[in-house]
Coordinates of C-alpha atoms in Angstrom, one line a residue:
M26 CA -8.8 -51.0 -4.9
R27 CA -8.7 -50.7 -8.6
R28 CA -11.9 -48.7 -8.6
R29 CA -10.5 -46.2 -6.1
L30 CA -7.4 -45.7 -8.1
C31 CA -9.4 -45.1 -11.3
L32 CA -11.7 -42.6 -9.5
A33 CA -8.6 -40.8 -8.1
L34 CA -7.0 -40.6 -11.5
A35 CA -10.2 -39.4 -13.0
A36 CA -10.5 -36.7 -10.4
I37 CA -6.9 -35.6 -11.0
A38 CA -7.4 -35.5 -14.7
A39 CA -10.6 -33.5 -14.4
S40 CA -8.9 -30.9 -12.1
L41 CA -6.0 -30.6 -14.6
A42 CA -8.3 -30.3 -17.5
A43 CA -10.3 -27.5 -16.0
A44 CA -9.1 -24.2 -17.4
P45 CA -7.7 -22.0 -14.7
A46 CA -9.5 -18.7 -14.1
R47 CA -7.5 -15.8 -15.5
A48 CA -7.5 -12.7 -13.4
A49 CA -8.2 -9.4 -15.0
D50 CA -5.3 -7.3 -15.9
Y51 CA -4.0 -5.6 -12.8
P52 CA -3.4 -2.8 -12.3
D53 CA -5.7 -1.0 -14.8
H54 CA -5.7 2.4 -13.1
T55 CA -3.6 4.6 -10.8
I56 CA -2.3 3.1 -7.6
T57 CA -2.1 5.3 -4.4
M58 CA 0.9 4.8 -2.1
V59 CA 0.2 6.2 1.4
V60 CA 3.2 7.5 3.3
P61 CA 2.1 8.3 6.9
F62 CA 4.7 11.0 7.4
A63 CA 5.4 14.5 6.1
A64 CA 6.5 15.2 2.5
G65 CA 10.2 15.5 2.2
G66 CA 10.9 13.4 5.3
L67 CA 13.2 10.4 5.7
S68 CA 10.4 8.0 4.8
D69 CA 9.0 10.1 1.9
V70 CA 12.2 10.0 -0.3
P71 CA 12.6 6.2 -0.4
A72 CA 8.8 5.8 -0.9
R73 CA 9.0 8.1 -4.0
I74 CA 12.0 6.3 -5.3
M75 CA 10.3 2.9 -4.8
A76 CA 7.1 4.3 -6.5
A77 CA 9.1 5.4 -9.5
M78 CA 10.8 2.1 -9.9
L79 CA 7.6 0.1 -9.4
S80 CA 5.8 2.4 -11.9
D81 CA 8.4 1.7 -14.5
R82 CA 8.1 -2.0 -13.9
I83 CA 4.3 -2.4 -13.9
H84 CA 3.6 0.4 -16.5
Q85 CA 1.1 2.1 -14.4
S86 CA 1.3 5.4 -12.5
I87 CA 1.7 5.5 -8.8
V88 CA 0.7 8.5 -6.7
V89 CA 2.5 9.0 -3.4
E90 CA 0.1 10.6 -0.9
N91 CA 1.5 11.9 2.4
K92 CA -0.8 11.7 5.4
P93 CA 1.2 13.1 8.3
G94 CA 0.0 13.2 11.9
G95 CA -0.4 11.1 15.0
S96 CA 3.0 9.4 14.5
G97 CA 1.6 7.6 11.5
T98 CA -1.9 6.9 12.8
V99 CA -3.6 9.3 10.3
G100 CA -2.0 7.6 7.3
G101 CA -2.6 4.1 8.7
T102 CA -6.2 4.9 9.3
F103 CA -6.5 6.3 5.8
A104 CA -5.1 3.1 4.3
V105 CA -7.2 0.8 6.5
R106 CA -10.4 2.7 5.5
A107 CA -9.6 2.8 1.8
E108 CA -11.5 0.7 -0.7
P109 CA -10.1 -2.9 -0.4
D110 CA -9.5 -3.2 -4.1
G111 CA -5.7 -3.4 -4.1
Y112 CA -5.1 0.1 -5.4
T113 CA -4.2 1.8 -2.1

């Protein structure tokens, strides 16, 4: 019983002592926000306001890219096929 307790405490101490991996600074380049509807529409204006507020907060530029067509299918497809790096 004592040996198990010591091993458990040693395992906990080792996991706490291990330095956590630090992620690279994110974002380090421009972010693209895809709006699947036409520019100037009801969903475009709030997206641009949100992009401006977020850009001020994270100190990185955000480009709003409109991809209208197919009731949002074109924009959705564009976003799904984008590089999965967190910048679209």
